[in-house]
Amino acid sequence: MSSRKAAPASGVSADKYSVLLPTYNERENLPLIIWLLVKYFGESGYDFEVIVIDDGSPDGTLQVAEQLQQIYGDDKILLRPRAKKLGLGTAYVHGLKHATGNFIFIMDADLSHHPKFIPEFIRKQSEGDLDLVSGTRYKGDGGVYGWDLRRKLISRGANFLTQVLLRPGASDLTGSFRLYKRPVLESLVSRCVSKGYVFQMEMIVRARQLSYSVGEVPISFVDRVYGESKLGGNEIVSFVKGLITLFATT
């Protein structure tokens, strides 16, 4: 186990953190999430870049991103758009091709994942030289805010079924706020076959199979303020099918 510690705000670190930010119809949320990322990375003193991967949003998200790039600089805000929605896994692959960091954050652009937790992710990773650090809503001070009973039951039920069937060794399988060592993310993405909400679950399961070290940081998950949730009946059916497939093949 490495004894390397995260550099404080006043210290010097050779590490660079690339944030992969897939977007679709997030024009209202993008300015605030970018501002928060710049704020918390700036205050903590870590080198970073944000890679916005917009999948042809009809609401003008890309145009907003272009304005933000002019404000913060093209060394901090990189735009790598795609013509249409092609899936979360391929968005990460696309972003990785352009990332220059040796560590990769993945998170949602809808403000459900607050960048204030980023320094804690980095500290957790560096303490144990972990391969992967995942945000958890179901451990310690973690929690969910703004969801109705239906969403909470779906999330809790999905997590419970996953724990029983797959025993993944992590408390929150469906969350998408994570920090990876770059080679680890590249390895996992190349092996995952799932799409949609099952993708994040498979990433953790594959990490366990490959004996990667996994840590968790309690986070507060807040439902989106602007825009509509992308969770629907089709996603729930796909999740169940994907869970059964993983149970049968892992």
mmCIF file of N, CA and C in Angstrom, residues 45-159:
data_model
loop_
_atom_site.group_PDB
_atom_site.id
_atom_site.type_symbol
_atom_site.label_atom_id
_atom_site.label_comp_id
_atom_site.label_asym_id
_atom_site.label_seq_id
_atom_site.Cartn_x
_atom_site.Cartn_y
_atom_site.Cartn_z
ATOM 1 N N GLY A 45 -6.438 23.463 -4.914
ATOM 2 C CA GLY A 45 -5.117 23.571 -5.510
ATOM 3 C C GLY A 45 -4.715 22.454 -6.442
ATOM 4 N N TYR A 46 -5.659 21.585 -6.814
ATOM 5 C CA TYR A 46 -5.328 20.473 -7.708
ATOM 6 C C TYR A 46 -5.471 20.884 -9.170
ATOM 7 N N ASP A 47 -4.578 20.341 -9.997
ATOM 8 C CA ASP A 47 -4.654 20.590 -11.432
ATOM 9 C C ASP A 47 -5.833 19.814 -12.006
ATOM 10 N N PHE A 48 -6.581 20.436 -12.922
ATOM 11 C CA PHE A 48 -7.791 19.788 -13.421
ATOM 12 C C PHE A 48 -8.149 20.274 -14.808
ATOM 13 N N GLU A 49 -9.047 19.530 -15.422
ATOM 14 C CA GLU A 49 -9.701 19.924 -16.665
ATOM 15 C C GLU A 49 -11.092 19.303 -16.660
ATOM 16 N N VAL A 50 -12.038 19.951 -17.330
ATOM 17 C CA VAL A 50 -13.403 19.443 -17.448
ATOM 18 C C VAL A 50 -13.677 19.183 -18.925
ATOM 19 N N ILE A 51 -14.031 17.962 -19.242
ATOM 20 C CA ILE A 51 -14.308 17.584 -20.623
ATOM 21 C C ILE A 51 -15.814 17.406 -20.779
ATOM 22 N N VAL A 52 -16.436 18.315 -21.506
ATOM 23 C CA VAL A 52 -17.878 18.288 -21.726
ATOM 24 C C VAL A 52 -18.163 17.468 -22.985
ATOM 25 N N ILE A 53 -18.927 16.399 -22.809
ATOM 26 C CA ILE A 53 -19.255 15.501 -23.916
ATOM 27 C C ILE A 53 -20.756 15.616 -24.168
ATOM 28 N N ASP A 54 -21.119 16.524 -25.037
ATOM 29 C CA ASP A 54 -22.535 16.755 -25.300
ATOM 30 C C ASP A 54 -23.004 15.902 -26.472
ATOM 31 N N ASP A 55 -24.117 15.222 -26.275
ATOM 32 C CA ASP A 55 -24.650 14.305 -27.286
ATOM 33 C C ASP A 55 -25.758 14.950 -28.114
ATOM 34 N N GLY A 56 -25.433 16.044 -28.761
ATOM 35 C CA GLY A 56 -26.388 16.666 -29.669
ATOM 36 C C GLY A 56 -27.620 17.221 -28.987
ATOM 37 N N SER A 57 -27.459 17.850 -27.832
ATOM 38 C CA SER A 57 -28.595 18.394 -27.087
ATOM 39 C C SER A 57 -29.367 19.405 -27.929
ATOM 40 N N PRO A 58 -30.686 19.221 -28.070
ATOM 41 C CA PRO A 58 -31.471 20.185 -28.841
ATOM 42 C C PRO A 58 -31.744 21.493 -28.110
ATOM 43 N N ASP A 59 -31.420 21.554 -26.816
ATOM 44 C CA ASP A 59 -31.737 22.760 -26.042
ATOM 45 C C ASP A 59 -30.615 23.797 -26.058
ATOM 46 N N GLY A 60 -29.545 23.535 -26.802
ATOM 47 C CA GLY A 60 -28.453 24.505 -26.881
ATOM 48 C C GLY A 60 -27.391 24.353 -25.813
ATOM 49 N N THR A 61 -27.285 23.183 -25.208
ATOM 50 C CA THR A 61 -26.266 22.957 -24.180
ATOM 51 C C THR A 61 -24.864 23.236 -24.714
ATOM 52 N N LEU A 62 -24.587 22.811 -25.938
ATOM 53 C CA LEU A 62 -23.246 23.001 -26.499
ATOM 54 C C LEU A 62 -22.916 24.479 -26.646
ATOM 55 N N GLN A 63 -23.888 25.282 -27.029
ATOM 56 C CA GLN A 63 -23.640 26.712 -27.182
ATOM 57 C C GLN A 63 -23.321 27.356 -25.829
ATOM 58 N N VAL A 64 -24.007 26.895 -24.788
ATOM 59 C CA VAL A 64 -23.698 27.374 -23.437
ATOM 60 C C VAL A 64 -22.282 26.956 -23.044
ATOM 61 N N ALA A 65 -21.918 25.721 -23.365
ATOM 62 C CA ALA A 65 -20.574 25.221 -23.052
ATOM 63 C C ALA A 65 -19.503 26.046 -23.752
ATOM 64 N N GLU A 66 -19.772 26.455 -24.970
ATOM 65 C CA GLU A 66 -18.820 27.283 -25.708
ATOM 66 C C GLU A 66 -18.607 28.629 -25.017
ATOM 67 N N GLN A 67 -19.685 29.203 -24.481
ATOM 68 C CA GLN A 67 -19.563 30.455 -23.745
ATOM 69 C C GLN A 67 -18.756 30.268 -22.462
ATOM 70 N N LEU A 68 -18.970 29.150 -21.789
ATOM 71 C CA LEU A 68 -18.232 28.858 -20.558
ATOM 72 C C LEU A 68 -16.750 28.642 -20.852
ATOM 73 N N GLN A 69 -16.462 28.045 -21.998
ATOM 74 C CA GLN A 69 -15.069 27.846 -22.386
ATOM 75 C C GLN A 69 -14.364 29.181 -22.573
ATOM 76 N N GLN A 70 -15.076 30.167 -23.118
ATOM 77 C CA GLN A 70 -14.499 31.491 -23.292
ATOM 78 C C GLN A 70 -14.229 32.165 -21.954
ATOM 79 N N ILE A 71 -15.074 31.868 -20.967
ATOM 80 C CA ILE A 71 -14.913 32.473 -19.641
ATOM 81 C C ILE A 71 -13.750 31.860 -18.879
ATOM 82 N N TYR A 72 -13.684 30.523 -18.861
ATOM 83 C CA TYR A 72 -12.717 29.827 -18.008
ATOM 84 C C TYR A 72 -11.454 29.385 -18.748
ATOM 85 N N GLY A 73 -11.483 29.420 -20.080
ATOM 86 C CA GLY A 73 -10.299 29.048 -20.852
ATOM 87 C C GLY A 73 -10.383 27.641 -21.423
ATOM 88 N N ASP A 74 -9.813 27.466 -22.610
ATOM 89 C CA ASP A 74 -9.887 26.153 -23.249
ATOM 90 C C ASP A 74 -8.879 25.166 -22.682
ATOM 91 N N ASP A 75 -8.044 25.601 -21.734
ATOM 92 C CA ASP A 75 -7.173 24.663 -21.032
ATOM 93 C C ASP A 75 -7.907 23.994 -19.879
ATOM 94 N N LYS A 76 -8.985 24.608 -19.411
ATOM 95 C CA LYS A 76 -9.766 24.049 -18.308
ATOM 96 C C LYS A 76 -11.080 23.427 -18.784
ATOM 97 N N ILE A 77 -11.696 24.000 -19.802
ATOM 98 C CA ILE A 77 -12.963 23.491 -20.319
ATOM 99 C C ILE A 77 -12.746 23.002 -21.752
ATOM 100 N N LEU A 78 -12.813 21.682 -21.941
ATOM 101 C CA LEU A 78 -12.633 21.095 -23.256
ATOM 102 C C LEU A 78 -13.989 20.622 -23.768
ATOM 103 N N LEU A 79 -14.287 20.906 -25.009
ATOM 104 C CA LEU A 79 -15.562 20.508 -25.606
ATOM 105 C C LEU A 79 -15.314 19.391 -26.612
ATOM 106 N N ARG A 80 -15.934 18.266 -26.372
ATOM 107 C CA ARG A 80 -15.781 17.112 -27.259
ATOM 108 C C ARG A 80 -17.169 16.549 -27.581
ATOM 109 N N PRO A 81 -17.973 17.308 -28.345
ATOM 110 C CA PRO A 81 -19.357 16.913 -28.614
ATOM 111 C C PRO A 81 -19.468 15.737 -29.578
ATOM 112 N N ARG A 82 -20.645 15.097 -29.538
ATOM 113 C CA ARG A 82 -20.986 14.040 -30.480
ATOM 114 C C ARG A 82 -22.320 14.405 -31.130
ATOM 115 N N ALA A 83 -22.611 13.788 -32.245
ATOM 116 C CA ALA A 83 -23.774 14.198 -33.040
ATOM 117 C C ALA A 83 -25.097 13.794 -32.415
ATOM 118 N N LYS A 84 -25.113 12.705 -31.626
ATOM 119 C CA LYS A 84 -26.359 12.218 -31.061
ATOM 120 C C LYS A 84 -26.078 11.377 -29.822
ATOM 121 N N LYS A 85 -27.141 10.956 -29.130
ATOM 122 C CA LYS A 85 -26.997 10.130 -27.936
ATOM 123 C C LYS A 85 -26.482 8.753 -28.325
ATOM 124 N N LEU A 86 -25.334 8.405 -27.767
ATOM 125 C CA LEU A 86 -24.694 7.134 -28.117
ATOM 126 C C LEU A 86 -24.397 6.267 -26.897
ATOM 127 N N GLY A 87 -24.871 6.684 -25.733
ATOM 128 C CA GLY A 87 -24.683 5.855 -24.545
ATOM 129 C C GLY A 87 -23.591 6.367 -23.625
ATOM 130 N N LEU A 88 -23.746 6.049 -22.341
ATOM 131 C CA LEU A 88 -22.826 6.549 -21.325
ATOM 132 C C LEU A 88 -21.436 5.944 -21.458
ATOM 133 N N GLY A 89 -21.377 4.639 -21.694
ATOM 134 C CA GLY A 89 -20.082 3.972 -21.808
ATOM 135 C C GLY A 89 -19.239 4.546 -22.923
ATOM 136 N N THR A 90 -19.843 4.750 -24.084
ATOM 137 C CA THR A 90 -19.096 5.314 -25.213
ATOM 138 C C THR A 90 -18.737 6.776 -24.976
ATOM 139 N N ALA A 91 -19.543 7.470 -24.163
ATOM 140 C CA ALA A 91 -19.205 8.850 -23.809
ATOM 141 C C ALA A 91 -17.910 8.880 -23.000
ATOM 142 N N TYR A 92 -17.759 7.936 -22.083
ATOM 143 C CA TYR A 92 -16.536 7.865 -21.298
ATOM 144 C C TYR A 92 -15.337 7.515 -22.172
ATOM 145 N N VAL A 93 -15.525 6.570 -23.081
ATOM 146 C CA VAL A 93 -14.449 6.200 -24.000
ATOM 147 C C VAL A 93 -14.026 7.414 -24.827
ATOM 148 N N HIS A 94 -15.016 8.143 -25.314
ATOM 149 C CA HIS A 94 -14.763 9.345 -26.118
ATOM 150 C C HIS A 94 -14.008 10.390 -25.300
ATOM 151 N N GLY A 95 -14.459 10.603 -24.066
ATOM 152 C CA GLY A 95 -13.795 11.577 -23.212
ATOM 153 C C GLY A 95 -12.378 11.177 -22.854
ATOM 154 N N LEU A 96 -12.166 9.883 -22.606
ATOM 155 C CA LEU A 96 -10.840 9.394 -22.237
ATOM 156 C C LEU A 96 -9.818 9.639 -23.333
ATOM 157 N N LYS A 97 -10.265 9.595 -24.571
ATOM 158 C CA LYS A 97 -9.347 9.818 -25.692
ATOM 159 C C LYS A 97 -8.738 11.218 -25.642
ATOM 160 N N HIS A 98 -9.457 12.145 -25.035
ATOM 161 C CA HIS A 98 -9.011 13.539 -25.015
ATOM 162 C C HIS A 98 -8.514 13.982 -23.644
ATOM 163 N N ALA A 99 -8.669 13.138 -22.635
ATOM 164 C CA ALA A 99 -8.260 13.502 -21.279
ATOM 165 C C ALA A 99 -6.742 13.456 -21.145
ATOM 166 N N THR A 100 -6.201 14.392 -20.380
ATOM 167 C CA THR A 100 -4.761 14.412 -20.130
ATOM 168 C C THR A 100 -4.424 14.112 -18.674
ATOM 169 N N GLY A 101 -5.434 13.894 -17.839
ATOM 170 C CA GLY A 101 -5.193 13.599 -16.432
ATOM 171 C C GLY A 101 -4.849 12.143 -16.185
ATOM 172 N N ASN A 102 -4.129 11.886 -15.092
ATOM 173 C CA ASN A 102 -3.852 10.505 -14.693
ATOM 174 C C ASN A 102 -4.925 9.967 -13.750
ATOM 175 N N PHE A 103 -5.836 10.851 -13.319
ATOM 176 C CA PHE A 103 -7.019 10.444 -12.572
ATOM 177 C C PHE A 103 -8.249 10.991 -13.286
ATOM 178 N N ILE A 104 -9.332 10.209 -13.231
ATOM 179 C CA ILE A 104 -10.547 10.576 -13.953
ATOM 180 C C ILE A 104 -11.741 10.602 -12.996
ATOM 181 N N PHE A 105 -12.412 11.731 -12.939
ATOM 182 C CA PHE A 105 -13.696 11.821 -12.250
ATOM 183 C C PHE A 105 -14.819 11.629 -13.256
ATOM 184 N N ILE A 106 -15.833 10.874 -12.878
ATOM 185 C CA ILE A 106 -17.078 10.857 -13.641
ATOM 186 C C ILE A 106 -18.181 11.342 -12.704
ATOM 187 N N MET A 107 -19.074 12.153 -13.252
ATOM 188 C CA MET A 107 -20.164 12.685 -12.448
ATOM 189 C C MET A 107 -21.256 13.190 -13.374
ATOM 190 N N ASP A 108 -22.434 13.442 -12.802
ATOM 191 C CA ASP A 108 -23.551 13.952 -13.579
ATOM 192 C C ASP A 108 -23.475 15.474 -13.659
ATOM 193 N N ALA A 109 -24.033 16.014 -14.729
ATOM 194 C CA ALA A 109 -24.011 17.455 -14.930
ATOM 195 C C ALA A 109 -25.256 18.151 -14.398
ATOM 196 N N ASP A 110 -26.184 17.394 -13.792
ATOM 197 C CA ASP A 110 -27.480 17.967 -13.409
ATOM 198 C C ASP A 110 -27.521 18.490 -11.978
ATOM 199 N N LEU A 111 -26.340 18.654 -11.354
ATOM 200 C CA LEU A 111 -26.205 19.191 -9.991
ATOM 201 C C LEU A 111 -26.595 18.193 -8.903
ATOM 202 N N SER A 112 -26.864 16.945 -9.269
ATOM 203 C CA SER A 112 -27.159 15.939 -8.247
ATOM 204 C C SER A 112 -25.877 15.526 -7.517
ATOM 205 N N HIS A 113 -24.731 15.730 -8.143
ATOM 206 C CA HIS A 113 -23.434 15.440 -7.533
ATOM 207 C C HIS A 113 -22.722 16.760 -7.270
ATOM 208 N N HIS A 114 -22.535 17.087 -6.014
ATOM 209 C CA HIS A 114 -21.942 18.388 -5.667
ATOM 210 C C HIS A 114 -20.415 18.288 -5.666
ATOM 211 N N PRO A 115 -19.742 19.170 -6.382
ATOM 212 C CA PRO A 115 -18.274 19.155 -6.422
ATOM 213 C C PRO A 115 -17.596 19.379 -5.075
ATOM 214 N N LYS A 116 -18.343 19.805 -4.060
ATOM 215 C CA LYS A 116 -17.722 20.015 -2.748
ATOM 216 C C LYS A 116 -17.130 18.728 -2.181
ATOM 217 N N PHE A 117 -17.583 17.565 -2.687
ATOM 218 C CA PHE A 117 -17.068 16.290 -2.198
ATOM 219 C C PHE A 117 -15.767 15.882 -2.880
ATOM 220 N N ILE A 118 -15.368 16.577 -3.930
ATOM 221 C CA ILE A 118 -14.192 16.185 -4.700
ATOM 222 C C ILE A 118 -12.920 16.103 -3.853
ATOM 223 N N PRO A 119 -12.610 17.090 -3.005
ATOM 224 C CA PRO A 119 -11.408 16.953 -2.175
ATOM 225 C C PRO A 119 -11.425 15.708 -1.282
ATOM 226 N N GLU A 120 -12.623 15.306 -0.819
ATOM 227 C CA GLU A 120 -12.713 14.106 0.007
ATOM 228 C C GLU A 120 -12.437 12.849 -0.820
ATOM 229 N N PHE A 121 -12.910 12.823 -2.068
ATOM 230 C CA PHE A 121 -12.597 11.709 -2.963
ATOM 231 C C PHE A 121 -11.080 11.585 -3.136
ATOM 232 N N ILE A 122 -10.434 12.717 -3.382
ATOM 233 C CA ILE A 122 -8.990 12.709 -3.620
ATOM 234 C C ILE A 122 -8.249 12.258 -2.367
ATOM 235 N N ARG A 123 -8.674 12.747 -1.212
ATOM 236 C CA ARG A 123 -8.027 12.343 0.041
ATOM 237 C C ARG A 123 -8.182 10.847 0.276
ATOM 238 N N LYS A 124 -9.389 10.331 0.071
ATOM 239 C CA LYS A 124 -9.661 8.912 0.268
ATOM 240 C C LYS A 124 -8.798 8.057 -0.661
ATOM 241 N N GLN A 125 -8.714 8.467 -1.905
ATOM 242 C CA GLN A 125 -7.923 7.701 -2.874
ATOM 243 C C GLN A 125 -6.456 7.669 -2.483
ATOM 244 N N SER A 126 -5.930 8.817 -2.110
ATOM 245 C CA SER A 126 -4.495 8.921 -1.859
ATOM 246 C C SER A 126 -4.084 8.198 -0.579
ATOM 247 N N GLU A 127 -4.974 8.135 0.395
ATOM 248 C CA GLU A 127 -4.645 7.481 1.664
ATOM 249 C C GLU A 127 -4.324 6.002 1.477
ATOM 250 N N GLY A 128 -5.069 5.349 0.589
ATOM 251 C CA GLY A 128 -4.847 3.920 0.376
ATOM 252 C C GLY A 128 -4.375 3.576 -1.015
ATOM 253 N N ASP A 129 -4.008 4.586 -1.811
ATOM 254 C CA ASP A 129 -3.632 4.371 -3.208
ATOM 255 C C ASP A 129 -4.689 3.511 -3.902
ATOM 256 N N LEU A 130 -5.953 3.876 -3.702
ATOM 257 C CA LEU A 130 -7.070 3.073 -4.206
ATOM 258 C C LEU A 130 -7.214 3.209 -5.713
ATOM 259 N N ASP A 131 -7.724 2.144 -6.334
ATOM 260 C CA ASP A 131 -7.946 2.148 -7.773
ATOM 261 C C ASP A 131 -9.216 2.908 -8.143
ATOM 262 N N LEU A 132 -10.171 2.904 -7.228
ATOM 263 C CA LEU A 132 -11.495 3.475 -7.514
ATOM 264 C C LEU A 132 -12.105 3.978 -6.220
ATOM 265 N N VAL A 133 -12.667 5.167 -6.260
ATOM 266 C CA VAL A 133 -13.422 5.699 -5.118
ATOM 267 C C VAL A 133 -14.813 6.051 -5.616
ATOM 268 N N SER A 134 -15.826 5.522 -4.945
ATOM 269 C CA SER A 134 -17.209 5.719 -5.377
ATOM 270 C C SER A 134 -17.998 6.479 -4.334
ATOM 271 N N GLY A 135 -18.804 7.423 -4.772
ATOM 272 C CA GLY A 135 -19.704 8.111 -3.860
ATOM 273 C C GLY A 135 -20.837 7.196 -3.455
ATOM 274 N N THR A 136 -21.225 7.219 -2.184
ATOM 275 C CA THR A 136 -22.311 6.366 -1.716
ATOM 276 C C THR A 136 -23.390 7.169 -1.010
ATOM 277 N N ARG A 137 -24.632 6.863 -1.357
ATOM 278 C CA ARG A 137 -25.792 7.481 -0.721
ATOM 279 C C ARG A 137 -26.271 6.677 0.473
ATOM 280 N N TYR A 138 -25.720 5.481 0.656
ATOM 281 C CA TYR A 138 -26.279 4.518 1.601
ATOM 282 C C TYR A 138 -25.310 4.123 2.710
ATOM 283 N N LYS A 139 -24.385 5.012 3.041
ATOM 284 C CA LYS A 139 -23.395 4.702 4.073
ATOM 285 C C LYS A 139 -22.983 5.989 4.769
ATOM 286 N N GLY A 140 -22.739 5.920 6.074
ATOM 287 C CA GLY A 140 -22.280 7.092 6.815
ATOM 288 C C GLY A 140 -23.272 8.238 6.741
ATOM 289 N N ASP A 141 -22.777 9.401 6.378
ATOM 290 C CA ASP A 141 -23.622 10.595 6.294
ATOM 291 C C ASP A 141 -24.272 10.762 4.919
ATOM 292 N N GLY A 142 -24.148 9.759 4.064
ATOM 293 C CA GLY A 142 -24.730 9.854 2.730
ATOM 294 C C GLY A 142 -26.255 9.861 2.782
ATOM 295 N N GLY A 143 -26.874 10.411 1.743
ATOM 296 C CA GLY A 143 -28.328 10.467 1.713
ATOM 297 C C GLY A 143 -28.841 10.947 0.374
ATOM 298 N N VAL A 144 -30.163 10.914 0.237
ATOM 299 C CA VAL A 144 -30.845 11.345 -0.984
ATOM 300 C C VAL A 144 -31.862 12.414 -0.612
ATOM 301 N N TYR A 145 -31.888 13.489 -1.390
ATOM 302 C CA TYR A 145 -32.806 14.592 -1.111
ATOM 303 C C TYR A 145 -33.558 14.983 -2.383
ATOM 304 N N GLY A 146 -34.858 15.196 -2.240
ATOM 305 C CA GLY A 146 -35.656 15.664 -3.359
ATOM 306 C C GLY A 146 -36.368 14.585 -4.142
ATOM 307 N N TRP A 147 -36.157 13.316 -3.773
ATOM 308 C CA TRP A 147 -36.837 12.226 -4.470
ATOM 309 C C TRP A 147 -38.189 11.948 -3.833
ATOM 310 N N ASP A 148 -39.147 11.542 -4.663
ATOM 311 C CA ASP A 148 -40.413 11.082 -4.112
ATOM 312 C C ASP A 148 -40.259 9.629 -3.661
ATOM 313 N N LEU A 149 -41.295 9.088 -3.042
ATOM 314 C CA LEU A 149 -41.229 7.743 -2.485
ATOM 315 C C LEU A 149 -40.942 6.704 -3.568
ATOM 316 N N ARG A 150 -41.524 6.899 -4.751
ATOM 317 C CA ARG A 150 -41.322 5.939 -5.839
ATOM 318 C C ARG A 150 -39.855 5.822 -6.213
ATOM 319 N N ARG A 151 -39.196 6.976 -6.401
ATOM 320 C CA ARG A 151 -37.787 6.955 -6.780
ATOM 321 C C ARG A 151 -36.932 6.315 -5.691
ATOM 322 N N LYS A 152 -37.261 6.625 -4.428
ATOM 323 C CA LYS A 152 -36.484 6.046 -3.329
ATOM 324 C C LYS A 152 -36.647 4.530 -3.276
ATOM 325 N N LEU A 153 -37.881 4.060 -3.483
ATOM 326 C CA LEU A 153 -38.128 2.615 -3.455
ATOM 327 C C LEU A 153 -37.421 1.913 -4.603
ATOM 328 N N ILE A 154 -37.446 2.531 -5.778
ATOM 329 C CA ILE A 154 -36.772 1.944 -6.937
ATOM 330 C C ILE A 154 -35.270 1.840 -6.684
ATOM 331 N N SER A 155 -34.682 2.927 -6.180
ATOM 332 C CA SER A 155 -33.245 2.938 -5.940
ATOM 333 C C SER A 155 -32.844 1.948 -4.859
ATOM 334 N N ARG A 156 -33.571 1.983 -3.738
ATOM 335 C CA ARG A 156 -33.266 1.059 -2.648
ATOM 336 C C ARG A 156 -33.467 -0.391 -3.073
ATOM 337 N N GLY A 157 -34.558 -0.636 -3.812
ATOM 338 C CA GLY A 157 -34.840 -1.992 -4.273
ATOM 339 C C GLY A 157 -33.780 -2.498 -5.226
ATOM 340 N N ALA A 158 -33.361 -1.636 -6.148
ATOM 341 C CA ALA A 158 -32.323 -2.019 -7.107
ATOM 342 C C ALA A 158 -31.012 -2.313 -6.388
ATOM 343 N N ASN A 159 -30.689 -1.482 -5.411
ATOM 344 C CA ASN A 159 -29.446 -1.682 -4.674
ATOM 345 C C ASN A 159 -29.500 -2.964 -3.843
#
